[in-house]
Coordinates of C-alpha atoms and ligand atoms in Angstrom, one line a residue:
M15 CA 62.2 107.8 -20.8
S16 CA 60.5 105.6 -18.3
D17 CA 62.6 103.5 -16.0
R18 CA 61.1 100.1 -15.6
S19 CA 63.9 98.6 -13.7
P20 CA 62.2 98.5 -10.3
L21 CA 59.7 96.0 -11.6
D22 CA 62.0 94.1 -13.9
R23 CA 63.1 91.0 -12.0
C24 CA 65.0 89.2 -14.8
P25 CA 68.1 88.0 -13.1
G26 CA 71.7 88.4 -14.0
L27 CA 75.1 87.8 -12.4
L28 CA 75.1 91.2 -10.8
R29 CA 71.5 91.0 -9.8
P30 CA 70.6 87.4 -8.9
F31 CA 67.0 86.3 -8.2
V32 CA 66.6 84.7 -4.8
A33 CA 64.5 81.5 -5.2
D34 CA 63.6 79.0 -2.5
D35 CA 66.7 77.0 -3.3
G36 CA 69.1 79.9 -3.2
A37 CA 70.4 82.5 -5.6
L38 CA 69.7 82.1 -9.3
V39 CA 72.0 83.7 -11.9
R40 CA 71.3 84.0 -15.6
L41 CA 74.2 84.3 -18.0
R42 CA 73.5 85.7 -21.5
M43 CA 75.0 84.0 -24.6
P44 CA 74.2 86.2 -27.6
G45 CA 73.3 83.9 -30.5
G46 CA 73.8 80.9 -28.2
R47 CA 77.4 80.4 -29.4
V48 CA 79.8 79.6 -26.5
A49 CA 83.3 78.0 -26.2
T50 CA 83.2 74.7 -24.4
S51 CA 86.1 75.8 -22.2
V52 CA 83.8 78.6 -20.9
L53 CA 81.0 76.1 -20.3
H54 CA 83.5 74.0 -18.4
D55 CA 84.7 76.9 -16.3
V56 CA 81.1 77.9 -15.4
V57 CA 80.1 74.4 -14.4
E58 CA 83.2 74.2 -12.3
I59 CA 82.5 77.5 -10.6
A60 CA 78.9 76.5 -10.0
G61 CA 79.9 73.1 -8.7
A62 CA 82.4 74.6 -6.3
H63 CA 79.5 76.6 -4.8
G64 CA 77.1 73.7 -4.6
A65 CA 75.3 73.8 -8.0
P66 CA 76.8 71.2 -10.4
V67 CA 74.1 71.6 -13.1
M68 CA 73.4 74.4 -15.5
Q69 CA 70.0 75.0 -17.0
L70 CA 69.4 76.0 -20.6
T71 CA 66.8 78.6 -20.9
S72 CA 64.1 79.1 -23.6
R73 CA 66.1 82.1 -24.8
G74 CA 69.3 80.2 -25.5
N75 CA 71.0 81.5 -22.2
L76 CA 72.4 79.6 -19.2
Q77 CA 71.1 79.6 -15.7
V78 CA 72.7 78.5 -12.5
R79 CA 70.5 78.0 -9.4
A80 CA 70.8 76.9 -5.8
L81 CA 73.8 79.2 -5.3
P82 CA 74.6 80.9 -1.9
D83 CA 72.8 84.1 -1.1
P84 CA 74.4 86.6 -1.2
L85 CA 76.6 85.5 -4.0
P86 CA 80.3 85.3 -2.9
L87 CA 82.4 87.9 -4.5
Q88 CA 84.9 85.2 -5.5
L89 CA 82.1 83.5 -7.6
I90 CA 81.2 86.7 -9.3
E91 CA 84.8 87.5 -10.2
A92 CA 85.4 83.9 -11.4
V93 CA 82.4 84.1 -13.8
E94 CA 83.5 87.6 -15.0
A95 CA 86.9 86.1 -15.8
T96 CA 85.3 83.8 -18.3
G97 CA 84.4 86.8 -20.4
L98 CA 80.6 86.3 -20.2
L99 CA 80.0 89.8 -18.8
P100 CA 81.3 92.3 -21.3
S101 CA 79.0 95.0 -20.0
A102 CA 77.8 95.3 -16.4
S103 CA 75.2 97.9 -17.3
H104 CA 73.7 95.9 -20.2
E105 CA 74.1 92.4 -18.9
R106 CA 70.3 91.7 -18.6
V107 CA 69.3 93.1 -22.0
R108 CA 71.7 91.0 -24.1
N109 CA 68.9 88.6 -25.0
I110 CA 69.7 87.7 -28.6
L111 CA 68.7 84.5 -30.4
A112 CA 70.2 83.4 -33.7
A113 CA 69.4 80.5 -36.0
P114 CA 71.6 77.8 -34.5
L115 CA 72.7 76.3 -37.8
A116 CA 73.4 79.6 -39.6
S117 CA 77.0 80.3 -38.5
D118 CA 77.2 82.9 -41.3
L119 CA 75.1 85.1 -39.0
D120 CA 77.8 85.2 -36.3
G121 CA 79.3 88.5 -37.6
L122 CA 75.9 90.2 -37.6
V123 CA 75.1 89.0 -34.1
A124 CA 78.5 90.1 -32.7
A125 CA 78.2 93.5 -34.3
F126 CA 74.7 93.9 -32.9
D127 CA 75.7 92.8 -29.4
Q128 CA 78.6 95.4 -29.5
A129 CA 76.3 98.2 -30.7
L130 CA 73.7 97.3 -28.0
C131 CA 76.2 97.5 -25.2
A132 CA 77.6 100.8 -26.6
E133 CA 74.3 102.6 -26.4
P134 CA 73.7 103.7 -22.7
R135 CA 70.0 104.3 -23.2
L136 CA 69.5 100.6 -24.1
A137 CA 70.5 99.6 -20.6
H138 CA 66.9 100.6 -19.8
L139 CA 65.3 97.9 -22.1
P140 CA 63.2 95.4 -20.1
G141 CA 65.0 92.2 -19.4
R142 CA 62.2 90.3 -21.2
F143 CA 62.8 92.1 -24.5
L144 CA 64.1 89.6 -27.1
F145 CA 66.1 90.1 -30.3
A146 CA 66.4 87.4 -33.0
F147 CA 68.5 86.9 -36.1
S148 CA 67.6 84.3 -38.8
D149 CA 68.4 83.4 -42.3
A150 CA 66.0 82.5 -45.1
S151 CA 65.1 79.2 -43.2
G152 CA 63.2 81.2 -40.5
S153 CA 64.8 79.2 -37.7
V154 CA 64.2 80.8 -34.2
L155 CA 61.5 83.0 -35.7
S156 CA 59.1 80.6 -34.0
E157 CA 60.0 82.2 -30.7
R158 CA 58.5 85.2 -29.0
W159 CA 61.0 87.8 -30.2
D160 CA 60.3 91.5 -30.2
V161 CA 62.6 92.7 -33.0
A162 CA 64.1 90.3 -35.5
Y163 CA 66.2 90.5 -38.7
Q164 CA 65.8 87.8 -41.3
R165 CA 68.6 87.9 -43.8
E166 CA 67.2 86.4 -47.0
S167 CA 70.4 86.7 -49.1
P168 CA 73.8 88.5 -48.8
T169 CA 72.2 91.6 -50.1
S170 CA 68.6 91.5 -48.8
G171 CA 66.6 91.0 -45.6
T172 CA 63.6 92.1 -43.6
L173 CA 63.5 93.9 -40.3
L174 CA 60.6 92.6 -38.3
V175 CA 59.0 94.5 -35.4
G176 CA 56.2 92.4 -33.9
Q177 CA 53.9 91.6 -36.9
S178 CA 55.2 94.5 -39.0
G179 CA 58.3 94.8 -41.1
R180 CA 60.3 96.5 -43.8
E181 CA 63.1 95.6 -46.2
V182 CA 66.6 96.4 -44.8
H183 CA 70.0 95.6 -46.4
P184 CA 72.1 93.4 -44.2
D185 CA 74.7 96.2 -43.9
D186 CA 72.1 98.4 -42.3
A187 CA 70.5 95.8 -40.1
V188 CA 72.3 96.6 -36.9
T189 CA 71.6 100.3 -37.1
A190 CA 68.0 99.7 -37.9
M191 CA 67.5 97.3 -35.0
I192 CA 69.2 99.6 -32.5
G193 CA 66.9 102.4 -33.8
V194 CA 63.8 100.4 -33.1
A195 CA 65.0 99.4 -29.7
L196 CA 65.7 103.0 -28.8
R197 CA 62.2 104.0 -30.0
F198 CA 60.8 101.4 -27.7
V199 CA 62.8 102.7 -24.7
E200 CA 61.8 106.2 -25.4
T201 CA 58.1 105.8 -26.1
A202 CA 56.8 102.6 -24.6
P203 CA 54.4 103.3 -21.7
D204 CA 55.1 102.0 -18.2
G205 CA 54.3 98.4 -17.9
A206 CA 55.1 97.5 -21.5
W207 CA 57.7 94.8 -21.5
N208 CA 57.5 93.7 -25.1
V209 CA 56.5 95.0 -28.5
R210 CA 53.3 93.0 -28.3
D211 CA 52.3 95.2 -25.4
L212 CA 52.2 98.3 -27.6
P213 CA 49.2 99.8 -29.4
V214 CA 49.4 99.6 -33.2
T215 CA 49.7 103.4 -33.2
S216 CA 53.0 103.2 -31.3
P217 CA 55.9 105.1 -33.0
V218 CA 57.9 101.9 -32.7
F219 CA 56.0 100.6 -35.8
D220 CA 56.5 103.8 -37.9
G221 CA 57.8 103.0 -41.4
H222 CA 56.9 99.4 -41.2
T223 CA 54.2 97.5 -43.2
P224 CA 51.7 95.9 -40.8
D225 CA 50.6 92.2 -40.9
L226 CA 53.8 91.0 -42.4
L227 CA 54.3 87.3 -41.7
P228 CA 57.9 86.0 -42.1
V229 CA 58.9 82.5 -43.2
V230 CA 59.1 80.6 -39.9
A231 CA 60.8 77.2 -39.3
P232 CA 59.7 74.9 -36.5
P233 CA 62.2 74.3 -33.6
L234 CA 65.1 72.0 -34.4
L235 CA 64.7 68.5 -33.1
P236 CA 67.6 66.3 -31.8
G237 CA 69.4 64.4 -34.4
V238 CA 72.3 64.3 -36.9
V239 CA 72.6 67.2 -39.4
G240 CA 75.3 66.5 -41.8
A241 CA 78.6 66.3 -39.8
D242 CA 77.0 68.1 -36.8
V243 CA 74.6 66.9 -34.1
V244 CA 71.7 68.6 -32.4
A245 CA 72.1 67.1 -29.0
G246 CA 69.0 67.2 -26.8
V247 CA 69.6 68.0 -23.1
P248 CA 67.0 66.2 -21.0
L249 CA 64.9 68.8 -19.1
G250 CA 67.5 71.4 -20.2
M251 CA 69.7 70.4 -17.2
L252 CA 73.3 70.4 -18.5
T253 CA 75.6 68.4 -16.2
A254 CA 79.3 68.5 -15.7
E255 CA 79.7 65.1 -17.4
Q256 CA 77.8 66.4 -20.5
V257 CA 79.9 69.5 -20.6
A258 CA 83.1 67.3 -20.5
A259 CA 81.7 65.3 -23.4
L260 CA 81.0 68.4 -25.4
A261 CA 84.4 69.8 -24.7
S262 CA 86.1 66.6 -25.9
V263 CA 84.2 66.8 -29.2
A264 CA 84.2 70.6 -30.1
D265 CA 85.8 73.9 -29.1
E266 CA 82.6 75.7 -29.5
V267 CA 78.9 74.8 -29.4
V268 CA 75.6 76.6 -29.9
L269 CA 72.9 76.6 -27.3
T270 CA 69.5 76.5 -28.8
P271 CA 66.3 77.9 -27.2
W272 CA 64.9 74.3 -27.4
R273 CA 66.8 72.5 -24.6
S274 CA 69.5 71.3 -27.0
V275 CA 73.1 72.1 -28.1
V276 CA 74.4 72.1 -31.7
V277 CA 77.7 70.2 -31.7
P278 CA 79.9 70.9 -34.7
G279 CA 81.5 67.7 -35.9
G280 CA 79.4 65.7 -33.4
A281 CA 78.2 63.1 -35.8
A282 CA 81.6 61.3 -35.5
H283 CA 81.3 61.1 -31.7
L284 CA 77.7 60.1 -31.2
D285 CA 78.6 57.3 -28.7
M286 CA 80.4 59.7 -26.4
L287 CA 77.5 62.2 -26.4
L288 CA 75.0 59.5 -25.8
R289 CA 77.0 58.0 -22.9
A290 CA 77.0 61.4 -21.2
G291 CA 73.2 61.4 -21.3
L292 CA 72.6 63.7 -24.3
V293 CA 69.9 62.5 -26.7
T294 CA 69.7 62.4 -30.5
E295 CA 66.3 60.8 -31.1
P296 CA 63.9 63.2 -32.8
D297 CA 60.9 61.0 -31.8
G298 CA 61.9 60.3 -28.2
P299 CA 60.3 61.9 -25.1
W300 CA 63.2 64.3 -24.5
A301 CA 62.6 65.9 -27.9
R302 CA 59.2 67.2 -26.6
L303 CA 59.1 67.1 -22.8
S304 CA 60.0 69.8 -20.4
A305 CA 59.1 70.9 -16.8
C306 CA 59.4 73.8 -14.5
V307 CA 61.8 73.3 -11.6
G308 CA 58.9 72.5 -9.1
A309 CA 59.4 71.1 -5.6
P310 CA 61.5 71.1 -3.6
S311 CA 63.3 74.0 -5.3
C312 CA 60.1 76.1 -5.6
R313 CA 57.8 76.4 -2.6
R314 CA 54.8 77.3 -4.8
T315 CA 54.1 73.6 -5.3
A316 CA 54.5 70.3 -3.5
V317 CA 54.8 68.4 -6.8
P318 CA 58.3 67.4 -7.9
T319 CA 57.7 68.2 -11.6
L320 CA 61.2 67.2 -12.8
D321 CA 60.8 63.7 -11.2
L322 CA 57.3 63.4 -12.7
A323 CA 58.7 64.2 -16.2
R324 CA 61.6 61.8 -15.8
S325 CA 59.2 59.0 -14.8
A326 CA 57.0 59.7 -17.7
A327 CA 60.0 59.8 -20.1
E328 CA 61.2 56.5 -18.7
S329 CA 57.9 54.8 -19.2
V330 CA 57.7 55.7 -22.9
A331 CA 61.5 55.3 -23.5
S332 CA 61.1 52.3 -25.7
R333 CA 58.4 53.8 -27.9
R334 CA 58.6 55.9 -31.0
L335 CA 56.3 58.9 -30.3
T336 CA 54.2 60.0 -33.3
A337 CA 52.5 62.9 -31.5
T338 CA 54.2 66.2 -32.3
Q339 CA 53.1 68.7 -29.7
D340 CA 55.5 69.7 -27.0
V341 CA 54.5 68.9 -23.4
H342 CA 55.4 71.2 -20.5
V343 CA 54.8 70.1 -16.9
V344 CA 54.3 72.9 -14.3
G345 CA 53.7 72.9 -10.6
C346 CA 51.3 75.9 -10.5
E347 CA 49.4 78.4 -12.6
R348 CA 52.5 80.6 -12.9
R349 CA 53.5 78.2 -15.7
C350 CA 57.2 79.1 -15.6
G351 CA 59.2 78.2 -18.7
T352 CA 56.2 77.6 -21.0
G353 CA 57.2 77.7 -24.6
V354 CA 55.2 79.1 -27.6
S355 CA 53.8 75.7 -28.7
D356 CA 53.6 73.8 -25.4
R357 CA 50.7 71.7 -24.2
V358 CA 50.8 72.8 -20.6
L359 CA 50.0 70.3 -17.8
V360 CA 49.4 71.9 -14.4
A361 CA 49.8 69.9 -11.2
P362 CA 48.3 68.0 -9.5
L363 CA 49.2 65.3 -12.0
T364 CA 50.1 61.7 -12.3
V365 CA 52.8 60.1 -14.4
D366 CA 50.0 58.6 -16.5
D367 CA 48.7 62.1 -17.3
V368 CA 52.0 63.1 -18.7
V369 CA 52.4 59.9 -20.7
S370 CA 48.9 60.5 -22.1
A371 CA 49.9 64.0 -23.3
L372 CA 53.1 62.7 -24.8
T373 CA 51.4 59.9 -26.7
S374 CA 48.1 61.5 -27.6
T375 CA 47.7 62.4 -31.2
T376 CA 44.2 64.0 -30.6
T377 CA 43.4 67.3 -29.1
A378 CA 41.2 65.7 -26.4
A379 CA 41.8 67.3 -23.0
I380 CA 44.3 65.6 -20.8
R381 CA 43.9 65.8 -17.0
G382 CA 45.9 68.7 -15.7
E383 CA 45.7 70.6 -19.0
Q384 CA 44.2 74.0 -18.4
Ligands
LIG234 S1 55.4 77.1 -12.4 FE1 54.9 77.4 -10.2 S2 55.9 75.6 -9.3 FE2 56.8 75.8 -11.3 S3 58.7 76.9 -10.9 FE3 57.0 78.4 -11.6 S4 56.2 79.1 -9.6 FE4 57.4 77.2 -9.1

């Protein structure tokens, strides 16, 4: 078994990444489901140490940055007390997406998380390795997962490994996924972080039919879904005020990989969610606009990408946007946080460049797009 950990810099609570603005901690939320009391506790802990905002990541996790380096023991213990760290050894490999509206997958996700943490060898998975669970809708299968399970009915489903797959009964899905992950750990060459890095002859694909394309749904947009709400979080920056609003509406919410939160029963409390700065327009700028953290938090750029994105959003706020492509603003060629379907704009940029990308319905190149 190769040990890739010396090169794997995905952060966790016990191994923060030190950025220019301080220590950065990532907290895993398997399936995105989290109690609002836990969100409240984390934002309080972060705020007490100088970071009152939490970032939603593109894998449905939470990130807190600009924390003291080294992290105070008191902070680590306080986060551990929220229950967000059930396994110290496996903290960075619990990257598990689930279709945010399919609450009937919760049992499967919980069983998988437990099995993952119970297998010592899987602590050696790369931190970039991503698991996904979906239902027949194909929600979250649009993301860059490595191993996924699509439950098509209570008695049938497909295990997906990269672009290959095989039929697996839902009762056997956890064991089958753990088996594939173990084969990856045991046979992947050094430097392979994901299934897509493997040759087609890899034993990881054994027993699977190649070129199997699952049903895939596009990302959820902000808006009302029955009694629930998909609440967009501008730039994925979840504030203490927004967490308080979520907590007053629901005991539990689901973080999505698309800078939004599913709020059960939220449709009856739209005003409160909007007042806190959450958004529900599917055709507004915050449904499609994102940015890396940029300056001054990151020294690789002098461009304040977040401010640039906010200014662009403000200037199109009164318009209904008919363009459909996501726009991601980055400060340099590292392109942090780029999503699967993003139109990426690389600084130097102006607000007008970002507005053009947001409003353009053609594929003509925009300045900064590379
Ligand atoms: S894309 Fe560049 S500027 Fe933006 S956060 Fe990443 S390294 Fe920093």
